[in-house]
Coordinates of C-alpha atoms (C1' of nucleotides) in Angstrom, one line a residue:
Chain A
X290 CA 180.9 79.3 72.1
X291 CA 179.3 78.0 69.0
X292 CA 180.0 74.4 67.9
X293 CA 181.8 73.5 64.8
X294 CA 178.5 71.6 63.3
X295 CA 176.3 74.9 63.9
X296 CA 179.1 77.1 62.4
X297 CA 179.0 75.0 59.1
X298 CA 175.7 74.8 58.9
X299 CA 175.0 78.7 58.8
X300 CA 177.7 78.7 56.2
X301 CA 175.3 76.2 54.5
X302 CA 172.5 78.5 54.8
X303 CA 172.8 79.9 51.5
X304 CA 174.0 77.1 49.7
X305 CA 177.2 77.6 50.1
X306 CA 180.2 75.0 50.4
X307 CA 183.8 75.5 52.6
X308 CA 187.5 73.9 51.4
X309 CA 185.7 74.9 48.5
X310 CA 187.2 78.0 45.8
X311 CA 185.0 79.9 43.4
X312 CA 185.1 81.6 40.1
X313 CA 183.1 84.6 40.9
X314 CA 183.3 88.4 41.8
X315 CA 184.0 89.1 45.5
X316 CA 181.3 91.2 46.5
X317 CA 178.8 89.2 44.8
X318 CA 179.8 86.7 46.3
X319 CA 179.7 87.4 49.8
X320 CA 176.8 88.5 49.9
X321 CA 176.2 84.9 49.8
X322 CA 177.8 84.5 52.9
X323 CA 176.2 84.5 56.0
X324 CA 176.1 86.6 58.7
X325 CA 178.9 85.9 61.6
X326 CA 180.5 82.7 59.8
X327 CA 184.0 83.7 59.2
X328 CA 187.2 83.1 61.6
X329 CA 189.5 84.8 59.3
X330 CA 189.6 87.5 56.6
X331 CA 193.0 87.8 54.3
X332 CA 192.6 90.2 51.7
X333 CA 194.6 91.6 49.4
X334 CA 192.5 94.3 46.9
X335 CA 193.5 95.4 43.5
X336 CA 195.7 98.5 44.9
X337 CA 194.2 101.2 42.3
X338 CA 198.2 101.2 40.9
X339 CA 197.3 100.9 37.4
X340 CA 196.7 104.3 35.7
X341 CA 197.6 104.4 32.5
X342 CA 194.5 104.4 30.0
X343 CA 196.6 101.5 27.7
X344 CA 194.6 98.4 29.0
X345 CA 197.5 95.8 28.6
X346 CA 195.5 92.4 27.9
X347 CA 195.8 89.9 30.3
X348 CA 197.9 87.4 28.8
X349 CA 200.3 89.8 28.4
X350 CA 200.4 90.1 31.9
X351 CA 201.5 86.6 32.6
X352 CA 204.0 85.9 30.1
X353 CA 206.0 89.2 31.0
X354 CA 206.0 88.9 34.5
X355 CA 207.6 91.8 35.8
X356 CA 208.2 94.1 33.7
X357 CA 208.1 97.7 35.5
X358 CA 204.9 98.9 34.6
X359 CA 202.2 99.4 36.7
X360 CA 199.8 97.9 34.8
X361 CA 198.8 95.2 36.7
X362 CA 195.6 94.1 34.4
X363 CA 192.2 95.0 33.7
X364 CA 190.9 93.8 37.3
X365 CA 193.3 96.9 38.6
X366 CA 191.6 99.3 36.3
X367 CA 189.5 102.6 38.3
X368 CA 188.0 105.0 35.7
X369 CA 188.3 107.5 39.4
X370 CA 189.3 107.9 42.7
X371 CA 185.7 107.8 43.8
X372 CA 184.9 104.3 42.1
X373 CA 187.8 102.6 44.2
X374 CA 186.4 104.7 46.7
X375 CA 182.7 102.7 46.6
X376 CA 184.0 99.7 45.8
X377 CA 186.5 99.5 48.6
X378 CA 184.0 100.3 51.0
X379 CA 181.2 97.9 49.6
X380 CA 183.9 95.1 50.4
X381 CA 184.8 96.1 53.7
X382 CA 180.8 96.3 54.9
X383 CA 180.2 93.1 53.4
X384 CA 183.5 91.6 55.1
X385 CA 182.3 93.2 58.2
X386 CA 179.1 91.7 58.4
X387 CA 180.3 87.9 57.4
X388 CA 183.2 88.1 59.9
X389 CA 182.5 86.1 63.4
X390 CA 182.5 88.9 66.6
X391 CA 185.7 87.1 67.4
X392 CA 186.7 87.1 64.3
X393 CA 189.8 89.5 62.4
X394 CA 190.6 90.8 59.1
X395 CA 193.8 91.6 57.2
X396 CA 194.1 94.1 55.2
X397 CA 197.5 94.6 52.5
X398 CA 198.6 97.5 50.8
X399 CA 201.1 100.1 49.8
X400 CA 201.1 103.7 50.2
X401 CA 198.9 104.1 47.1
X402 CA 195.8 102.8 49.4
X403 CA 196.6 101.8 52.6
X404 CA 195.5 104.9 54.2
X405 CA 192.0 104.7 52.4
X406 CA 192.5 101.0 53.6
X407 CA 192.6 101.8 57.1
X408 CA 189.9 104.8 56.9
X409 CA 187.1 103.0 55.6
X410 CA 188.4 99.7 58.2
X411 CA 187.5 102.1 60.8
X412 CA 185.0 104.0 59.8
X413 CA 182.6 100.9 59.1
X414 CA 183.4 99.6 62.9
X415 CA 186.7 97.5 62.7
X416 CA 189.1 98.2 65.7
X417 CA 193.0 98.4 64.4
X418 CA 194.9 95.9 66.3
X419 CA 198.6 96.2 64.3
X420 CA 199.9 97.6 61.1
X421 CA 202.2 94.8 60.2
X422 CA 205.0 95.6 57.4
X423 CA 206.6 93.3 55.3
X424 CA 210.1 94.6 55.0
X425 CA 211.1 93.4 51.1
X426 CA 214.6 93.3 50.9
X427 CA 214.9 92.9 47.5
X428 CA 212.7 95.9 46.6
X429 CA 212.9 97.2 42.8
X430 CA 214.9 100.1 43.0
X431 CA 213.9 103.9 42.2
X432 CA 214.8 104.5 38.6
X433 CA 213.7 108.1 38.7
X434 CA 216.0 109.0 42.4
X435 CA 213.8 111.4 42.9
X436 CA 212.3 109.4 46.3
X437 CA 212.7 106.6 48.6
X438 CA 212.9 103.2 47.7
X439 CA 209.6 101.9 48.8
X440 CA 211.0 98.4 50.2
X441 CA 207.9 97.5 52.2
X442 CA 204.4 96.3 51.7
X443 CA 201.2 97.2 54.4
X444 CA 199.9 94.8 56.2
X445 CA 196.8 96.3 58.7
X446 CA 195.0 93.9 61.2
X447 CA 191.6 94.3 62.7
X448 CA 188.9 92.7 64.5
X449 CA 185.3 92.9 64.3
X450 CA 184.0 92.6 68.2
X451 CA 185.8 93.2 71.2
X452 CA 187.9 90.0 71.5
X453 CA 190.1 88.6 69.1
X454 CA 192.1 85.1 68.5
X455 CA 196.6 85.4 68.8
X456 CA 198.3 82.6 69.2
X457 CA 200.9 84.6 71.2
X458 CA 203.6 81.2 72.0
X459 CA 203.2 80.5 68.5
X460 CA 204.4 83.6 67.3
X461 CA 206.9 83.7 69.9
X462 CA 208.2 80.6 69.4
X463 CA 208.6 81.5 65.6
X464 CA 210.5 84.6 66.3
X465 CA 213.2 82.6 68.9
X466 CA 211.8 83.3 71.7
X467 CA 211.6 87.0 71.9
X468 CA 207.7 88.9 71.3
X469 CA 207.0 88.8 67.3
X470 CA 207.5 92.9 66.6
X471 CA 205.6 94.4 63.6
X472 CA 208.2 94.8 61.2
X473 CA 208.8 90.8 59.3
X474 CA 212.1 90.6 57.6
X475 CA 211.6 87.9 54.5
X476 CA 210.7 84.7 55.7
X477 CA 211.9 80.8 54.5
X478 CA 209.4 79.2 52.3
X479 CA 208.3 80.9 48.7
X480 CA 205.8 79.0 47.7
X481 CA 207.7 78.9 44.1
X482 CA 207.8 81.0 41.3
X483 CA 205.4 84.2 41.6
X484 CA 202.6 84.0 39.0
X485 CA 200.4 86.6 39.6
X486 CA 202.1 90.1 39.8
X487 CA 200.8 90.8 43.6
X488 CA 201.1 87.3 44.8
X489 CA 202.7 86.6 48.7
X490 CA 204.8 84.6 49.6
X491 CA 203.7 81.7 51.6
X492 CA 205.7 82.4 54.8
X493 CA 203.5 85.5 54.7
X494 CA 200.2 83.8 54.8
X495 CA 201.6 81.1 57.3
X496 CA 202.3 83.7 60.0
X497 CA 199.6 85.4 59.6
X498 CA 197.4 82.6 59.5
X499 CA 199.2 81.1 62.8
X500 CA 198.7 84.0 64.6
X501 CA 195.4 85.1 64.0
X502 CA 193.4 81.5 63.5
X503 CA 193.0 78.6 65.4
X504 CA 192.7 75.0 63.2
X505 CA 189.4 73.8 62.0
X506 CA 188.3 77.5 62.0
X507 CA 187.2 79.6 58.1
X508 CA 189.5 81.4 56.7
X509 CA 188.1 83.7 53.5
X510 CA 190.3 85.2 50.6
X511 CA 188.0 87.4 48.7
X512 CA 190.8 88.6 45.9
X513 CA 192.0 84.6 45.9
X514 CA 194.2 85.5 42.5
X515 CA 197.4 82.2 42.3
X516 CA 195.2 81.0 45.7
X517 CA 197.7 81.4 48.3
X518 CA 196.1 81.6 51.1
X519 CA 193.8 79.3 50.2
X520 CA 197.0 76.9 49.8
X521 CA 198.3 77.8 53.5
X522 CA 195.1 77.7 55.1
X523 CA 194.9 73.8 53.6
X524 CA 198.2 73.1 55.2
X525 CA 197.9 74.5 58.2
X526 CA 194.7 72.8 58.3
X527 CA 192.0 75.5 58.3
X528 CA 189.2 75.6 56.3
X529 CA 189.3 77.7 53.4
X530 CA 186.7 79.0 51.0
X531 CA 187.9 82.0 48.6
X532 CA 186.7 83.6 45.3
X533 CA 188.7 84.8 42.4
X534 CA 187.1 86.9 39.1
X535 CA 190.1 86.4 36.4
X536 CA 189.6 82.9 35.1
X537 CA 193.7 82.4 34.6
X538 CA 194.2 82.8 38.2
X539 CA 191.4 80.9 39.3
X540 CA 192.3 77.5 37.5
X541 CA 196.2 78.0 39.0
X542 CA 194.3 78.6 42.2
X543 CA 192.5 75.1 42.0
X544 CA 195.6 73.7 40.2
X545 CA 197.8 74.6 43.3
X546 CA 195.0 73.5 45.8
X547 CA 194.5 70.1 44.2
X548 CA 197.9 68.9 45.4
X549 CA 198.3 70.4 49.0
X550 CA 197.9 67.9 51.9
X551 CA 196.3 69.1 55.1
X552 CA 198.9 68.6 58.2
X553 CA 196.4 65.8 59.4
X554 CA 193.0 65.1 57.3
X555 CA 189.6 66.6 59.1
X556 CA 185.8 66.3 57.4
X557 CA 185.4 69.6 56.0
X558 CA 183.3 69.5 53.4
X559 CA 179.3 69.4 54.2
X560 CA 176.8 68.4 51.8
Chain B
X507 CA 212.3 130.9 41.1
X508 CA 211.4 132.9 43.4
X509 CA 214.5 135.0 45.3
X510 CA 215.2 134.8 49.1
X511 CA 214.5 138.2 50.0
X512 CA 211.2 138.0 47.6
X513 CA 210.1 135.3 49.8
X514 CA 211.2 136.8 53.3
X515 CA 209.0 140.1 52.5
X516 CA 205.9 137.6 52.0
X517 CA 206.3 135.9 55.1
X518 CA 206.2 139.0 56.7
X519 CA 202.9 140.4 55.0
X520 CA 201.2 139.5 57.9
X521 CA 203.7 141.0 60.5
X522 CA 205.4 137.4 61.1
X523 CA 209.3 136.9 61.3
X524 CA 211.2 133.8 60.2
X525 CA 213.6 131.8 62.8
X526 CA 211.7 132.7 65.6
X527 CA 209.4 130.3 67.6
X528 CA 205.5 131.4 68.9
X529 CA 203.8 130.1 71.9
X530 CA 200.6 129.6 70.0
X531 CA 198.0 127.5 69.0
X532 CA 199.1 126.0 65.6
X533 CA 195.8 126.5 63.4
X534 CA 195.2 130.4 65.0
X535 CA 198.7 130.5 63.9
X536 CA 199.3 128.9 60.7
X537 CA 196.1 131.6 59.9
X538 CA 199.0 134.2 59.6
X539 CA 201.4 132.8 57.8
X540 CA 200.7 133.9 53.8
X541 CA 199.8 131.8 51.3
X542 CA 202.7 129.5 49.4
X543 CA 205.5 130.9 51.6
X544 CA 206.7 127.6 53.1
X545 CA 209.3 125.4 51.7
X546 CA 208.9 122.2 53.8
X547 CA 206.7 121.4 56.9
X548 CA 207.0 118.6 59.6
X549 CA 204.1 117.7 61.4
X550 CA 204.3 115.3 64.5
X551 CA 200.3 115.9 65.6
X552 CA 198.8 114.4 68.1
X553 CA 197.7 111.5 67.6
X554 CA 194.6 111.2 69.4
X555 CA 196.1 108.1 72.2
X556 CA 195.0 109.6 75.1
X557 CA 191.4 107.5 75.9
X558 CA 190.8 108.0 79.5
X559 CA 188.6 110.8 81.0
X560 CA 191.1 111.0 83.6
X561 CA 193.0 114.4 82.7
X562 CA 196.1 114.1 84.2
X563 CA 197.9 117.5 85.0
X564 CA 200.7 118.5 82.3
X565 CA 203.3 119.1 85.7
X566 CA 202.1 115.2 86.6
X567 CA 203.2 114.0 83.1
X568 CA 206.6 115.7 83.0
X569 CA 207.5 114.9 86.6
X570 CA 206.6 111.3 86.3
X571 CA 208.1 110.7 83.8
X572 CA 207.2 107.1 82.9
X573 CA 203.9 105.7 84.7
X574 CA 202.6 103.0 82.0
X575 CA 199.6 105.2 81.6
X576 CA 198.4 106.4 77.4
X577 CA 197.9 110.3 78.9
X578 CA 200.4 112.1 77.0
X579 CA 198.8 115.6 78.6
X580 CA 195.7 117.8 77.7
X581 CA 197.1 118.2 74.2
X582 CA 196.3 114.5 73.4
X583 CA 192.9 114.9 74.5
X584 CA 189.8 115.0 72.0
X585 CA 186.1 114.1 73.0
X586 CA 185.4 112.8 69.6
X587 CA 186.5 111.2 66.9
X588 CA 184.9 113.5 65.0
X589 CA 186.3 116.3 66.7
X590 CA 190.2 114.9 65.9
X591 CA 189.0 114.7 62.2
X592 CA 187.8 118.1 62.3
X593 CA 191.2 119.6 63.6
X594 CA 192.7 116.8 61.5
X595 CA 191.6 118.9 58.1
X596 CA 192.1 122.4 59.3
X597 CA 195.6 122.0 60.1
X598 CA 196.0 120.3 56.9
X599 CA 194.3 122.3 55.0
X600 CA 196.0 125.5 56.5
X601 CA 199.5 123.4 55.6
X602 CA 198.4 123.2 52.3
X603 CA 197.6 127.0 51.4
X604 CA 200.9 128.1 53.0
X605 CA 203.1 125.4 51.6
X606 CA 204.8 126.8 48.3
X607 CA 204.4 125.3 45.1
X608 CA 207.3 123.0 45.2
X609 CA 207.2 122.4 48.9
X610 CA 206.1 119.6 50.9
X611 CA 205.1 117.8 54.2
X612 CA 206.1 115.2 56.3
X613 CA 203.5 114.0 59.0
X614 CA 203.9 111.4 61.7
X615 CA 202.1 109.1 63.3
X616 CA 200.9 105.4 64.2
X617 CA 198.2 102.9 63.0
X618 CA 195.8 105.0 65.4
X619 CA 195.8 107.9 63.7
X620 CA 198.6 107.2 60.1
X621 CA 195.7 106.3 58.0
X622 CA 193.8 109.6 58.8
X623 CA 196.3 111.5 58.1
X624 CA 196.9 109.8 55.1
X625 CA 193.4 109.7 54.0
X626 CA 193.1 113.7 54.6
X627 CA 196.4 114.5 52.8
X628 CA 195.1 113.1 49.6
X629 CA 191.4 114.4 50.4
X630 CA 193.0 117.8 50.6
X631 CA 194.9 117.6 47.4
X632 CA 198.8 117.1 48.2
X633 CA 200.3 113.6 46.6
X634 CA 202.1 111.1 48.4
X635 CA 205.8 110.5 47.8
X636 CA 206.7 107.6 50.1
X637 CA 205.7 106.3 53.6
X638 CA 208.9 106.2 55.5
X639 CA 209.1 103.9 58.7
X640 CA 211.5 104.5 61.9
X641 CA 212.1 101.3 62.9
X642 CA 212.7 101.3 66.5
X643 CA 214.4 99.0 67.9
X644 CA 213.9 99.5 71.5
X645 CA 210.1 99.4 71.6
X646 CA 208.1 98.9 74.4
X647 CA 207.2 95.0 74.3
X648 CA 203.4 94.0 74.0
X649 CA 202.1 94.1 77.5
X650 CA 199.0 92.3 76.7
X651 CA 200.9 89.5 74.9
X652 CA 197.5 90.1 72.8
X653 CA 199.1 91.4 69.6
X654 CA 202.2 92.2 67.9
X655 CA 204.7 94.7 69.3
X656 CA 204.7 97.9 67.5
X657 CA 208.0 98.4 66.6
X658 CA 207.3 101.3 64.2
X659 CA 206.5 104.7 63.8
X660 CA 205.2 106.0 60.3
X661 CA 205.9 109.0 58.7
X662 CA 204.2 109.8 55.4
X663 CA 206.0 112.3 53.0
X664 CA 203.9 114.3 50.0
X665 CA 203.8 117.4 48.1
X666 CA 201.7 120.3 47.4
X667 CA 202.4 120.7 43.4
X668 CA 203.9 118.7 40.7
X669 CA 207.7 119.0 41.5
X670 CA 209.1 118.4 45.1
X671 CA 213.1 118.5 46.1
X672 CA 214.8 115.4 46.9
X673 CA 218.7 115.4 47.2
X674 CA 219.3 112.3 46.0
X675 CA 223.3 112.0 47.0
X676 CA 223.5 113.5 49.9
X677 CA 220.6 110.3 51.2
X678 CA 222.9 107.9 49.0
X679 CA 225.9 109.0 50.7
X680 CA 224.0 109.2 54.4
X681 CA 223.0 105.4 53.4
X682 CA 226.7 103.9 52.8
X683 CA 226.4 104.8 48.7
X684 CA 223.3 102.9 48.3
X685 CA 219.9 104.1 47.8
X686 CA 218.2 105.1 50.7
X687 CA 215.2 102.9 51.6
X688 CA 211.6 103.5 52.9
X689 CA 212.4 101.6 56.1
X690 CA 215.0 103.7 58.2
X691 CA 217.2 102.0 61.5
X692 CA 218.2 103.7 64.5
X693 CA 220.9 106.7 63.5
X694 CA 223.5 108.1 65.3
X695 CA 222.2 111.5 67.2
X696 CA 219.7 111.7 69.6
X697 CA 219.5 115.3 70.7
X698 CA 220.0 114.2 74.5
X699 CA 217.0 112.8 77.3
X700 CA 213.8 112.8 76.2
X701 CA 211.7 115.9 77.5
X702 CA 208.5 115.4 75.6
X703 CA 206.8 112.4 76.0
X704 CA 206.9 111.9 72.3
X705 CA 209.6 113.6 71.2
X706 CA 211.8 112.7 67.7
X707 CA 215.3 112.0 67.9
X708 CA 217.7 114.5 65.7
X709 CA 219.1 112.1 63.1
X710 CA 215.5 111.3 61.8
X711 CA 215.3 115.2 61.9
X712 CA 218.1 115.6 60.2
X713 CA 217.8 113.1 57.3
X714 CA 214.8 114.6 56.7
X715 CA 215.5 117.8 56.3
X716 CA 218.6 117.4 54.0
X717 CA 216.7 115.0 51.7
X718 CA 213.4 117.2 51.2
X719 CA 215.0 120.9 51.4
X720 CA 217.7 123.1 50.9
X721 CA 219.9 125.1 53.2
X722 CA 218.1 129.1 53.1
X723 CA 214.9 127.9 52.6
X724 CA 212.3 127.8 55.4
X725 CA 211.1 124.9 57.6
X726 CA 207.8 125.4 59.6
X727 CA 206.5 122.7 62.4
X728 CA 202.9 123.2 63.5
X729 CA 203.5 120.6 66.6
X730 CA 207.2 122.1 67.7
X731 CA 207.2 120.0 71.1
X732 CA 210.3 120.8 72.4
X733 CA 211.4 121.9 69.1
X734 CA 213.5 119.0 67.8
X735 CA 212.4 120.5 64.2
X736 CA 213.7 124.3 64.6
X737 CA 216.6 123.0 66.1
X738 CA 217.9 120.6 63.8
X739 CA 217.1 123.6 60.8
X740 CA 218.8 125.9 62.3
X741 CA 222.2 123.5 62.6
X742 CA 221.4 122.9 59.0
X743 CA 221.6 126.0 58.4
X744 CA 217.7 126.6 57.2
X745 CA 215.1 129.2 58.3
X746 CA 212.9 127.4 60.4
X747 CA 209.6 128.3 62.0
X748 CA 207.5 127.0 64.3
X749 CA 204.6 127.1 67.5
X750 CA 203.7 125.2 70.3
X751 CA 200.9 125.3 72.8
X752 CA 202.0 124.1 75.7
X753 CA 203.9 127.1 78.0
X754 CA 206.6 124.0 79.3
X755 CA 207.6 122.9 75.8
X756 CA 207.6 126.1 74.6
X757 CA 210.0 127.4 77.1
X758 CA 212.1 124.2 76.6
X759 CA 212.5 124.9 72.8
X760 CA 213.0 128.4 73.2
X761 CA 216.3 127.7 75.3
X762 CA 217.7 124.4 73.4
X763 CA 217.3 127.2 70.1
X764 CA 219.3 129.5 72.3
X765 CA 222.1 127.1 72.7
X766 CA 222.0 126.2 68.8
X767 CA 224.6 127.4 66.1
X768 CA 224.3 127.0 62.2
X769 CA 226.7 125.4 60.5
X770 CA 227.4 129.0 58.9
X771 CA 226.4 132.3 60.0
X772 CA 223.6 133.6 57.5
X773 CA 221.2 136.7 58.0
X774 CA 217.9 135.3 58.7
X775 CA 215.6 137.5 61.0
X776 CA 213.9 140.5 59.2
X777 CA 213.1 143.7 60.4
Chain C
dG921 C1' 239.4 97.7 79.2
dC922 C1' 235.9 94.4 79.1
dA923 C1' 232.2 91.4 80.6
dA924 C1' 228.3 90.6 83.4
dG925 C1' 224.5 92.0 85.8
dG926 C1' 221.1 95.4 87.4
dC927 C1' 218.0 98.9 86.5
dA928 C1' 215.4 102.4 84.2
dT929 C1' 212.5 103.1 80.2
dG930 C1' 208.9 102.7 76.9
dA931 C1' 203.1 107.1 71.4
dA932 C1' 199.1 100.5 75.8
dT933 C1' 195.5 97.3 76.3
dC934 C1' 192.7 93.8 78.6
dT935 C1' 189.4 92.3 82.2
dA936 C1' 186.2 92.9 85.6
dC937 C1' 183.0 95.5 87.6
dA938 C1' 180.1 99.7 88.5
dT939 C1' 176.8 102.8 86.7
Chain D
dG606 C1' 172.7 95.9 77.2
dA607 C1' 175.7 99.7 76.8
dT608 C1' 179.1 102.7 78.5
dG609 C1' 182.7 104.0 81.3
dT610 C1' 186.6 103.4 84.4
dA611 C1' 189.7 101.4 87.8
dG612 C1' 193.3 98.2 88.2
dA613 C1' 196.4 94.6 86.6
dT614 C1' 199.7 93.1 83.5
dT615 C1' 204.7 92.8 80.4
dC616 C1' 209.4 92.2 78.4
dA617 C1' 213.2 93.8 75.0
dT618 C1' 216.7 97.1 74.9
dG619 C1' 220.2 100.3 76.2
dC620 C1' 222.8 102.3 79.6
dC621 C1' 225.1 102.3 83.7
dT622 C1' 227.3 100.1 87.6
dT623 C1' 230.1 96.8 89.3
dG624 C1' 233.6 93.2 89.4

DNA sequence: GCAAGGCATGAATCTACAT
DNA sequence: GATGTAGATTCATGCCTTG
């Protein structure tokens, strides 16, 4: 096993900072990551949903909240099916490569791109360990009627090498005592108001954060956007380093990380 | 629109009658069917599960019954990846050309194989509709205690054109008089004991095909199994077809079809 | 008839070791 | 090392039997 003070250092190989967020474009930025230094991957891509040509400016975006378009803002925008093709993949190799052997990634979606989702997860050399499904109960309903209320949201979990971290009594314990099953009915905490139009709740990110990390390990948001799991990972007292392009969502990120207390305080930052 | 009898004579260009099952191989098969003749296919492949080199017999499986082993019989077997991608697109490429305009396709699966499938539909040029999730409540617990239990089965529904059928009040009424959801609990009917080691209860069978066709039209299922899909049509009064490879489920189907009446007599066979 | 208890069933996966 | 394979392990649910 590799010690915690190596770990940080080959994070530091590049010049790079943990418990640390950044204003920057994901893939540029990890290829500033090194190689094998991430515990944890959570990330939750633009879903290629937006496809009308009528670019609705951001702030737009945020004052409306929802408002049943699919739209979601110019960092959803594909001008094909083959652009959100590359760029998926160039995310995935790159998470690949700064992942630890032991380490997992999650993967959320809907319909529109899971199954390109789970694809490219395998064909660049993850192994699928669970599709996890967040069963929404208050879904929007179907305004057409001419399909099926879509009233869950993807979730697929993979892990780089052959041996991966579950906290199985955790998980256990948090589902009353009975195995934790792959469909999640809506959990307790929020985390507030939604303010960016994908954003998870924080029950979400705490279970899957439990489960799949153990404390004082990295855990890396490459889509960051309101900096949720960012805000768990703090909590639950895991290191956290994340990136985020659109400059609103970035400051609420940093806003909503600067008053979150770790369960118990731990050196994290080097340098 | 196209009229029934219209329809009937193209099926049978190539010699084939409707409501009648074959004891074939589903791609040689689906090779004779004529082009945009099919009004709704379900597709339960396999799903490519069966890992070890260790071929058990087919007589082995079905006496056994359950032995905690992944060898669901020869059918399950593939030496590559590669080689389950390959038959992956043929099939759906054949269910493509013989699907009608307006028809559309249901296949099932898991997270081992779901995302192919999904990835191959959308390759080959049909559009997604929903992903539809049988929640199952009796799943077999995580042995390992290494991951989450998979308590799930996923069945993605798309369509060949740009119009598809959906009965929207007959699912409304099935659902209690609200809209019917993408995540679907245990129904009522089973169809009996389990024969096929993967076989579909009827109610899922059932709400499927009254929500995505209409009585008279015809049903096809590449994978019959022990012909869960031609059963349920015929009850519901559709023309079905289907095939199956192995002689044991074949046989199986051909006598639960025997025992089958439609809800009202109608003229199906030709010739 | 109902409750309690036993039993059969279930679309696997991990580890250790041999080649 | 890499690849392959034998062997060990698990528990919630539903149905059936018994009291």
């Amino acid at each position: 096993m590799e010690n915690s003070t190596h770990r940080k250092k080959r994070i530091l190989d590049k010049g790079m900072e943990i418990n640390k967020i950044y204003h920057q474009d994901c893939i540029a930025f990890m290829k500033e990551i090194s190689d094998n230094s991430i515990d944890l991957i959570f990330a939750d891509p633009p879903y290629n949903l937006s496809k009308s040509n009528f670019k609705i400016k951001f702030s737009q975006m945020t004052s409306k909240g929802t408002d049943l378009t699919t739209n979601k803002g110019e960092w959803d925008f594909f001008t094909s099916q083959e652009e959100y093709k590359n760029f998926s993949e160039k995310w995935i190799k790159q998470s690949f490569r700064i992942l630890k052997n032991t380490g997992s990634i999650w993967v959320a979606g809907t319909y529109h791109n899971i199954y390109l989702m789970g694809f490219m997860l395998n064909k660049i050399g993850f192994t699928l360990l669970n599709e996890i499904l967040w069963h929404k109960t208050d879904a929007t309903p179907n305004i057409s009627c001419s399909r099926f209320v879509a009233d869950h949201e993807n979730f697929i979990w993979a892990r780089k090498g052959n041996h991966h971290t579950f906290n199985y009594d955790e998980m256990k314990k948090l589902n009353g005592g009975t195995q934790m099953r792959s469909i999640w009915p809506k959990g307790k905490t929020s985390g507030g108001k939604k303010v960016h139009p994908t954003q998870k709740p924080e029950w979400l990110l705490e279970r899957i954060i439990i489960a799949t990390s153990n404390e004082g390990e990295i855990v890396f948001d490459p889509f960051m956007g309101s900096g949720t799991t960012a805000v768990v990972a703090k909590k639950l007292n895991r290191n956290y380093l994340g990136c985020e392009i659109v400059p609103e969502y970035f400051r609420i990120a940093t806003k909503r990380l600067d008053i979150v207390r770790p369960k118990s305080i731990q050196l994290c930052i080097i340098g």
